[in-house]
Amino acid sequence: MARLWSQVAVVTGAGRGIGRAIARRFAAEGAYVVVVDIDVATADEVVAEIRADDGEAEAMVVDMGDTDAVAGMIQRVAETHDALDILVNNAAVTRNIDFFSVRPEDWDAIHRVNARGLFFCMQAAAGAMRERGGGRIVNIASIAGKGYSGTSNIAYAGSKGAVIAMTRIAAHALGRHNINVNAICPGVTRTDLYYQVVRERAEAAGRLETEVMTAFDGNIPIGRSNEPDDIADLAVFLGSDEARNVTGQSWNVDGGLMWD
Ligand SMILES: NC(=O)c1ccc[n+]([C@@H]2O[C@H](COP(=O)([O-])OP(=O)(O)OC[C@H]3O[C@@H](n4cnc5c(N)ncnc54)[C@H](O)[C@@H]3O)[C@@H](O)[C@H]2O)c1
């Protein structure tokens, strides 16, 4: 039996990268997947990929920083399917900025999606799950939130630290409603976001992109960075009944970069 058979799952930022990998794996495990992204073209592409593999999915275009739109999306999913079993809060933004160059507008742009948007999506989803007897929430944080020094910038690291803290608080608040809340903390993961940060860092330091990538990988004890599927594997477990008594945890998938 597929591990997420007949579950209704919302995956945010699912148009590419880690979110896309999670959406595709969830569908392969039998879930009906709502592919949420700000970019309609990539969201539609992922839905087409899932359907081509005989999976079930639909696209919804939502800016995760727009709390009204987020609440409307959750309400629509829950009412249409009379279910919302799994939320994967994955959408996030960042860029390479050094410590002294972070401006208030950078902080706001990053926290608007990564922390504020994630919380209000979790709040709306938890409300729908509570009415239906429970559910599972997987927040995609980052090892940056645990102090990984290779982070793209300090405001991003702060937003991911907020995700880890909110995961714990939410697990306490929602446990009695049979809602599990866990976080995944990816390390270096080869997605468009990673290549964007590599490009920006190479440009800022006057180095080759290959040198920056070698430096990233050189610090990883296991000697290789993640593919998006490395994160999807853990997301399937945390979204399934196998994880029914696991809550409030923040799981690193990073080849051994961080220990806590
Ligand atoms: N790639 C890494 O090395 C890495 C490491 C640690 C954590 N993460 C985290 O993993 C998650 C996914 O990262 P990724 O590397 O796949 O990123 P990505 O940039 O490749 O993909 C992010 C997706 O989110 C969408 N998105 C961005 N802003 C949005 C918004 N306001 N509303 C809706 N959708 C929006 C984008 O359109 C895109 O499809 C993020 O939470 C990121 O912080 C990534």
mmCIF file of C-alpha atoms and ligand atoms in Angstrom:
data_model
loop_
_atom_site.group_PDB
_atom_site.id
_atom_site.type_symbol
_atom_site.label_atom_id
_atom_site.label_comp_id
_atom_site.label_asym_id
_atom_site.label_seq_id
_atom_site.Cartn_x
_atom_site.Cartn_y
_atom_site.Cartn_z
ATOM 1 C CA MET A 1 0.000 0.000 0.000
ATOM 2 C CA ALA A 2 1.283 3.473 -0.888
ATOM 3 C CA ARG A 3 2.372 5.324 2.256
ATOM 4 C CA LEU A 4 0.196 8.414 1.675
ATOM 5 C CA TRP A 5 -2.775 6.703 0.071
ATOM 6 C CA SER A 6 -5.833 9.024 -0.312
ATOM 7 C CA GLN A 7 -4.252 11.795 1.769
ATOM 8 C CA VAL A 8 -4.913 15.387 0.688
ATOM 9 C CA ALA A 9 -1.637 17.323 0.827
ATOM 10 C CA VAL A 10 -0.787 20.974 0.272
ATOM 11 C CA VAL A 11 2.847 21.636 -0.711
ATOM 12 C CA THR A 12 3.865 25.304 -0.936
ATOM 13 C CA GLY A 13 6.636 26.504 -3.235
ATOM 14 C CA ALA A 14 6.138 23.266 -5.144
ATOM 15 C CA GLY A 15 6.895 24.634 -8.617
ATOM 16 C CA ARG A 16 10.560 23.735 -8.458
ATOM 17 C CA GLY A 17 13.408 22.467 -6.280
ATOM 18 C CA ILE A 18 12.677 20.753 -2.983
ATOM 19 C CA GLY A 19 8.930 21.496 -3.104
ATOM 20 C CA ARG A 20 8.638 19.943 -6.557
ATOM 21 C CA ALA A 21 10.460 16.804 -5.387
ATOM 22 C CA ILE A 22 8.158 16.536 -2.363
ATOM 23 C CA ALA A 23 5.010 17.069 -4.461
ATOM 24 C CA ARG A 24 6.071 14.373 -6.932
ATOM 25 C CA ARG A 25 7.014 11.870 -4.201
ATOM 26 C CA PHE A 26 3.769 12.520 -2.308
ATOM 27 C CA ALA A 27 1.762 11.878 -5.483
ATOM 28 C CA ALA A 28 3.770 8.709 -6.170
ATOM 29 C CA GLU A 29 2.842 7.578 -2.631
ATOM 30 C CA GLY A 30 -0.864 8.018 -3.393
ATOM 31 C CA ALA A 31 -1.592 11.534 -2.131
ATOM 32 C CA TYR A 32 -3.768 14.102 -3.896
ATOM 33 C CA VAL A 33 -1.349 17.036 -4.093
ATOM 34 C CA VAL A 34 -2.209 20.723 -4.203
ATOM 35 C CA VAL A 35 0.817 22.314 -5.883
ATOM 36 C CA VAL A 36 1.007 25.871 -4.532
ATOM 37 C CA ASP A 37 3.412 28.413 -6.009
ATOM 38 C CA ILE A 38 3.630 32.095 -6.883
ATOM 39 C CA ASP A 39 4.737 31.087 -10.382
ATOM 40 C CA VAL A 40 1.847 29.673 -12.407
ATOM 41 C CA ALA A 41 4.000 28.179 -15.193
ATOM 42 C CA THR A 42 6.138 25.998 -12.938
ATOM 43 C CA ALA A 43 3.144 24.950 -10.810
ATOM 44 C CA ASP A 44 1.296 23.839 -13.961
ATOM 45 C CA GLU A 45 4.376 21.934 -15.137
ATOM 46 C CA VAL A 46 4.608 19.986 -11.883
ATOM 47 C CA VAL A 47 0.905 19.111 -12.053
ATOM 48 C CA ALA A 48 1.398 17.886 -15.630
ATOM 49 C CA GLU A 49 4.384 15.754 -14.519
ATOM 50 C CA ILE A 50 2.355 14.210 -11.696
ATOM 51 C CA ARG A 51 -0.626 13.470 -13.960
ATOM 52 C CA ALA A 52 1.700 11.956 -16.608
ATOM 53 C CA ASP A 53 2.756 9.493 -13.887
ATOM 54 C CA ASP A 54 -0.932 8.709 -13.149
ATOM 55 C CA GLY A 55 -0.925 10.794 -9.991
ATOM 56 C CA GLU A 56 -3.530 13.327 -8.847
ATOM 57 C CA ALA A 57 -2.744 17.019 -8.433
ATOM 58 C CA GLU A 58 -3.975 20.549 -9.026
ATOM 59 C CA ALA A 59 -2.161 23.880 -9.128
ATOM 60 C CA MET A 60 -3.007 26.932 -7.043
ATOM 61 C CA VAL A 61 -1.259 30.250 -7.504
ATOM 62 C CA VAL A 62 -0.732 31.929 -4.139
ATOM 63 C CA ASP A 63 1.775 34.427 -2.787
ATOM 64 C CA MET A 64 2.650 32.914 0.597
ATOM 65 C CA GLY A 65 3.288 36.405 1.968
ATOM 66 C CA ASP A 66 -0.371 37.360 1.354
ATOM 67 C CA THR A 67 -2.128 36.044 4.458
ATOM 68 C CA ASP A 68 -5.654 36.502 3.065
ATOM 69 C CA ALA A 69 -4.761 34.558 -0.084
ATOM 70 C CA VAL A 70 -3.164 31.826 2.021
ATOM 71 C CA ALA A 71 -6.242 31.512 4.256
ATOM 72 C CA GLY A 72 -8.475 31.420 1.157
ATOM 73 C CA MET A 73 -6.363 28.672 -0.429
ATOM 74 C CA ILE A 74 -6.525 26.495 2.697
ATOM 75 C CA GLN A 75 -10.276 27.019 3.042
ATOM 76 C CA ARG A 76 -10.836 26.123 -0.618
ATOM 77 C CA VAL A 77 -8.816 22.909 -0.345
ATOM 78 C CA ALA A 78 -10.477 21.830 2.901
ATOM 79 C CA GLU A 79 -14.011 22.545 1.624
ATOM 80 C CA THR A 80 -13.520 21.051 -1.848
ATOM 81 C CA HIS A 81 -12.067 17.780 -0.554
ATOM 82 C CA ASP A 82 -13.608 17.844 2.918
ATOM 83 C CA ALA A 83 -10.058 17.004 3.994
ATOM 84 C CA LEU A 84 -6.649 18.476 4.603
ATOM 85 C CA ASP A 85 -4.327 15.791 5.891
ATOM 86 C CA ILE A 86 -0.830 17.159 5.265
ATOM 87 C CA LEU A 87 0.683 20.621 4.888
ATOM 88 C CA VAL A 88 4.281 21.003 3.717
ATOM 89 C CA ASN A 89 5.302 24.608 4.340
ATOM 90 C CA ASN A 90 8.226 24.848 1.912
ATOM 91 C CA ALA A 91 8.097 28.197 0.049
ATOM 92 C CA ALA A 92 10.908 30.573 1.019
ATOM 93 C CA VAL A 93 13.137 33.266 -0.428
ATOM 94 C CA THR A 94 16.709 34.423 0.097
ATOM 95 C CA ARG A 95 19.757 35.835 -1.630
ATOM 96 C CA ASN A 96 23.401 36.211 -0.771
ATOM 97 C CA ILE A 97 23.923 39.312 1.450
ATOM 98 C CA ASP A 98 26.869 39.995 3.750
ATOM 99 C CA PHE A 99 26.332 40.942 7.392
ATOM 100 C CA PHE A 100 26.795 44.733 7.022
ATOM 101 C CA SER A 101 24.698 45.003 3.859
ATOM 102 C CA VAL A 102 21.404 43.605 5.199
ATOM 103 C CA ARG A 103 18.784 46.382 4.937
ATOM 104 C CA PRO A 104 15.404 46.566 6.695
ATOM 105 C CA GLU A 105 13.685 45.915 3.346
ATOM 106 C CA ASP A 106 15.751 42.716 2.881
ATOM 107 C CA TRP A 107 14.731 41.579 6.358
ATOM 108 C CA ASP A 108 11.041 42.303 5.659
ATOM 109 C CA ALA A 109 11.017 40.601 2.237
ATOM 110 C CA ILE A 110 12.584 37.445 3.666
ATOM 111 C CA HIS A 111 10.539 37.245 6.879
ATOM 112 C CA ARG A 112 7.280 38.073 5.060
ATOM 113 C CA VAL A 113 7.390 34.707 3.300
ATOM 114 C CA ASN A 114 9.718 32.494 5.353
ATOM 115 C CA ALA A 115 8.404 33.182 8.868
ATOM 116 C CA ARG A 116 5.186 35.253 8.756
ATOM 117 C CA GLY A 117 3.757 33.492 5.704
ATOM 118 C CA LEU A 118 4.701 30.081 7.073
ATOM 119 C CA PHE A 119 3.038 30.771 10.427
ATOM 120 C CA PHE A 120 -0.272 31.998 9.013
ATOM 121 C CA CYS A 121 -0.403 29.055 6.610
ATOM 122 C CA MET A 122 0.231 26.690 9.525
ATOM 123 C CA GLN A 123 -2.483 28.458 11.579
ATOM 124 C CA ALA A 124 -5.072 28.231 8.783
ATOM 125 C CA ALA A 125 -4.215 24.593 8.004
ATOM 126 C CA ALA A 126 -4.282 23.596 11.671
ATOM 127 C CA GLY A 127 -7.789 25.085 11.970
ATOM 128 C CA ALA A 128 -9.014 22.912 9.081
ATOM 129 C CA MET A 129 -7.196 19.842 10.447
ATOM 130 C CA ARG A 130 -8.606 20.344 13.954
ATOM 131 C CA GLU A 131 -12.159 20.302 12.592
ATOM 132 C CA ARG A 132 -11.412 17.029 10.800
ATOM 133 C CA GLY A 133 -9.733 15.076 13.594
ATOM 134 C CA GLY A 134 -6.046 15.757 12.969
ATOM 135 C CA GLY A 135 -3.258 16.093 10.436
ATOM 136 C CA ARG A 136 0.460 16.486 9.893
ATOM 137 C CA ILE A 137 2.482 19.623 9.239
ATOM 138 C CA VAL A 138 6.034 19.560 7.881
ATOM 139 C CA ASN A 139 7.866 22.894 7.924
ATOM 140 C CA ILE A 140 10.938 23.199 5.735
ATOM 141 C CA ALA A 141 13.450 25.134 7.855
ATOM 142 C CA SER A 142 17.230 25.023 7.229
ATOM 143 C CA ILE A 143 20.454 24.256 9.085
ATOM 144 C CA ALA A 144 20.902 28.059 8.761
ATOM 145 C CA GLY A 145 18.323 28.247 11.554
ATOM 146 C CA LYS A 146 20.755 26.319 13.769
ATOM 147 C CA GLY A 147 23.659 28.644 13.031
ATOM 148 C CA TYR A 148 25.252 27.127 9.894
ATOM 149 C CA SER A 149 27.904 29.703 9.001
ATOM 150 C CA GLY A 150 27.614 29.114 5.231
ATOM 151 C CA THR A 151 24.102 30.646 5.211
ATOM 152 C CA SER A 152 23.088 33.087 2.452
ATOM 153 C CA ASN A 153 22.497 35.875 4.991
ATOM 154 C CA ILE A 154 21.706 36.493 8.653
ATOM 155 C CA ALA A 155 18.089 37.581 8.080
ATOM 156 C CA TYR A 156 17.388 34.277 6.311
ATOM 157 C CA ALA A 157 19.063 32.358 9.161
ATOM 158 C CA GLY A 158 16.853 34.265 11.631
ATOM 159 C CA SER A 159 13.717 33.396 9.650
ATOM 160 C CA LYS A 160 14.668 29.715 9.723
ATOM 161 C CA GLY A 161 15.452 29.841 13.448
ATOM 162 C CA ALA A 162 11.914 31.210 13.826
ATOM 163 C CA VAL A 163 10.576 28.211 11.880
ATOM 164 C CA ILE A 164 12.346 25.786 14.227
ATOM 165 C CA ALA A 165 10.999 27.578 17.327
ATOM 166 C CA MET A 166 7.467 27.810 15.880
ATOM 167 C CA THR A 167 7.564 24.112 15.033
ATOM 168 C CA ARG A 168 8.107 23.310 18.716
ATOM 169 C CA ILE A 169 5.469 25.739 19.989
ATOM 170 C CA ALA A 170 2.948 24.549 17.389
ATOM 171 C CA ALA A 171 3.625 20.903 18.277
ATOM 172 C CA HIS A 172 2.709 21.706 21.897
ATOM 173 C CA ALA A 173 -0.369 23.751 20.976
ATOM 174 C CA LEU A 174 -1.692 21.266 18.415
ATOM 175 C CA GLY A 175 -0.792 17.884 19.912
ATOM 176 C CA ARG A 176 -4.132 17.615 21.696
ATOM 177 C CA HIS A 177 -5.834 18.036 18.316
ATOM 178 C CA ASN A 178 -3.911 15.071 16.891
ATOM 179 C CA ILE A 179 -1.809 17.350 14.696
ATOM 180 C CA ASN A 180 1.902 16.542 14.418
ATOM 181 C CA VAL A 181 4.292 19.366 13.546
ATOM 182 C CA ASN A 182 7.879 18.681 12.509
ATOM 183 C CA ALA A 183 10.586 20.556 10.629
ATOM 184 C CA ILE A 184 13.203 19.433 8.154
ATOM 185 C CA CYS A 185 16.479 21.341 8.106
ATOM 186 C CA PRO A 186 18.110 20.802 4.720
ATOM 187 C CA GLY A 187 21.811 21.439 4.313
ATOM 188 C CA VAL A 188 23.339 22.312 0.953
ATOM 189 C CA THR A 189 20.758 21.158 -1.625
ATOM 190 C CA ARG A 190 21.202 21.472 -5.381
ATOM 191 C CA THR A 191 18.222 23.559 -6.481
ATOM 192 C CA ASP A 192 17.773 26.831 -8.407
ATOM 193 C CA LEU A 193 18.021 28.684 -5.102
ATOM 194 C CA TYR A 194 21.386 27.030 -4.369
ATOM 195 C CA TYR A 195 22.762 27.881 -7.842
ATOM 196 C CA GLN A 196 21.508 31.463 -7.429
ATOM 197 C CA VAL A 197 23.392 31.828 -4.114
ATOM 198 C CA VAL A 198 26.499 30.199 -5.669
ATOM 199 C CA ARG A 199 26.384 32.742 -8.543
ATOM 200 C CA GLU A 200 25.930 35.706 -6.187
ATOM 201 C CA ARG A 201 28.691 34.520 -3.854
ATOM 202 C CA ALA A 202 31.137 33.875 -6.712
ATOM 203 C CA GLU A 203 30.448 37.339 -8.114
ATOM 204 C CA ALA A 204 30.875 39.042 -4.731
ATOM 205 C CA ALA A 205 34.145 37.216 -3.996
ATOM 206 C CA GLY A 206 35.554 37.338 -7.535
ATOM 207 C CA ARG A 207 35.749 33.530 -7.593
ATOM 208 C CA LEU A 208 34.608 30.838 -10.004
ATOM 209 C CA GLU A 209 31.224 29.226 -9.353
ATOM 210 C CA THR A 210 32.926 25.810 -9.332
ATOM 211 C CA GLU A 211 35.234 27.022 -6.545
ATOM 212 C CA VAL A 212 32.263 28.134 -4.452
ATOM 213 C CA MET A 213 30.522 24.768 -4.995
ATOM 214 C CA THR A 214 33.695 22.850 -4.088
ATOM 215 C CA ALA A 215 33.982 24.924 -0.905
ATOM 216 C CA PHE A 216 30.347 24.123 0.002
ATOM 217 C CA ASP A 217 30.805 20.374 -0.562
ATOM 218 C CA GLY A 218 34.284 20.261 1.003
ATOM 219 C CA ASN A 219 32.830 21.066 4.432
ATOM 220 C CA ILE A 220 30.264 18.255 4.341
ATOM 221 C CA PRO A 221 31.484 15.202 6.306
ATOM 222 C CA ILE A 222 29.752 12.762 3.976
ATOM 223 C CA GLY A 223 31.323 14.569 1.016
ATOM 224 C CA ARG A 224 28.218 15.292 -1.047
ATOM 225 C CA SER A 225 25.435 17.862 -1.081
ATOM 226 C CA ASN A 226 21.756 16.894 -1.157
ATOM 227 C CA GLU A 227 19.558 16.270 -4.134
ATOM 228 C CA PRO A 228 15.958 17.485 -3.570
ATOM 229 C CA ASP A 229 14.819 13.844 -3.263
ATOM 230 C CA ASP A 230 16.930 13.472 -0.105
ATOM 231 C CA ILE A 231 14.515 15.936 1.527
ATOM 232 C CA ALA A 232 11.440 14.352 -0.078
ATOM 233 C CA ASP A 233 12.307 10.964 1.468
ATOM 234 C CA LEU A 234 12.095 12.393 4.983
ATOM 235 C CA ALA A 235 9.001 14.465 4.156
ATOM 236 C CA VAL A 236 7.152 11.276 3.143
ATOM 237 C CA PHE A 237 8.014 9.668 6.482
ATOM 238 C CA LEU A 238 6.954 12.753 8.482
ATOM 239 C CA GLY A 239 3.747 13.030 6.472
ATOM 240 C CA SER A 240 2.823 9.395 7.023
ATOM 241 C CA ASP A 241 1.316 7.416 9.896
ATOM 242 C CA GLU A 242 4.775 5.940 10.514
ATOM 243 C CA ALA A 243 5.611 9.248 12.226
ATOM 244 C CA ARG A 244 2.397 9.386 14.303
ATOM 245 C CA ASN A 245 4.267 9.793 17.598
ATOM 246 C CA VAL A 246 6.984 12.119 16.313
ATOM 247 C CA THR A 247 6.296 15.820 16.861
ATOM 248 C CA GLY A 248 8.128 19.078 17.565
ATOM 249 C CA GLN A 249 11.374 17.816 16.032
ATOM 250 C CA SER A 250 13.736 19.493 13.565
ATOM 251 C CA TRP A 251 15.518 16.939 11.437
ATOM 252 C CA ASN A 252 18.785 17.771 9.699
ATOM 253 C CA VAL A 253 19.405 16.340 6.226
ATOM 254 C CA ASP A 254 22.874 17.729 5.625
ATOM 255 C CA GLY A 255 25.511 15.009 5.311
ATOM 256 C CA GLY A 256 26.658 15.663 8.884
ATOM 257 C CA LEU A 257 27.297 19.440 8.814
ATOM 258 C CA MET A 258 25.396 20.133 12.047
ATOM 259 C CA TRP A 259 24.831 17.967 15.097
ATOM 260 C CA ASP A 260 21.998 19.513 17.114
HETATM 261 N N1 LIG B 1 18.519 24.696 -1.575
HETATM 262 C C1 LIG B 1 19.108 24.689 -0.404
HETATM 263 O O1 LIG B 1 20.354 24.545 -0.310
HETATM 264 C C2 LIG B 1 18.297 24.826 0.859
HETATM 265 C C3 LIG B 1 18.969 24.655 2.077
HETATM 266 C C4 LIG B 1 18.248 24.784 3.252
HETATM 267 C C5 LIG B 1 16.893 25.048 3.224
HETATM 268 N N2 LIG B 1 16.271 25.210 2.025
HETATM 269 C C6 LIG B 1 14.842 25.499 2.076
HETATM 270 O O2 LIG B 1 14.136 24.585 1.264
HETATM 271 C C7 LIG B 1 12.952 25.213 0.753
HETATM 272 C C8 LIG B 1 12.919 25.089 -0.754
HETATM 273 O O3 LIG B 1 14.088 25.675 -1.279
HETATM 274 P P1 LIG B 1 14.566 25.447 -2.784
HETATM 275 O O4 LIG B 1 16.040 25.409 -2.747
HETATM 276 O O5 LIG B 1 13.799 24.356 -3.418
HETATM 277 O O6 LIG B 1 14.132 26.873 -3.392
HETATM 278 P P2 LIG B 1 13.772 27.310 -4.894
HETATM 279 O O7 LIG B 1 13.999 28.787 -4.946
HETATM 280 O O8 LIG B 1 14.479 26.459 -5.887
HETATM 281 O O9 LIG B 1 12.203 27.014 -4.959
HETATM 282 C C9 LIG B 1 11.332 27.764 -4.147
HETATM 283 C C10 LIG B 1 9.940 27.754 -4.741
HETATM 284 O O10 LIG B 1 9.137 28.594 -3.908
HETATM 285 C C11 LIG B 1 8.391 29.479 -4.741
HETATM 286 N N3 LIG B 1 8.109 30.723 -4.025
HETATM 287 C C12 LIG B 1 8.980 31.716 -3.709
HETATM 288 N N4 LIG B 1 8.331 32.713 -3.102
HETATM 289 C C13 LIG B 1 7.026 32.357 -3.017
HETATM 290 C C14 LIG B 1 5.877 32.983 -2.491
HETATM 291 N N5 LIG B 1 5.920 34.210 -1.953
HETATM 292 N N6 LIG B 1 4.706 32.320 -2.582
HETATM 293 C C15 LIG B 1 4.616 31.093 -3.152
HETATM 294 N N7 LIG B 1 5.691 30.454 -3.672
HETATM 295 C C16 LIG B 1 6.881 31.089 -3.605
HETATM 296 C C17 LIG B 1 9.275 29.719 -5.957
HETATM 297 O O11 LIG B 1 8.521 30.183 -7.072
HETATM 298 C C18 LIG B 1 9.884 28.335 -6.162
HETATM 299 O O12 LIG B 1 9.087 27.518 -6.974
HETATM 300 C C19 LIG B 1 12.991 26.646 1.261
HETATM 301 O O13 LIG B 1 12.247 26.726 2.459
HETATM 302 C C20 LIG B 1 14.461 26.868 1.544
HETATM 303 O O14 LIG B 1 14.688 27.890 2.488
HETATM 304 C C21 LIG B 1 16.932 25.107 0.844
#
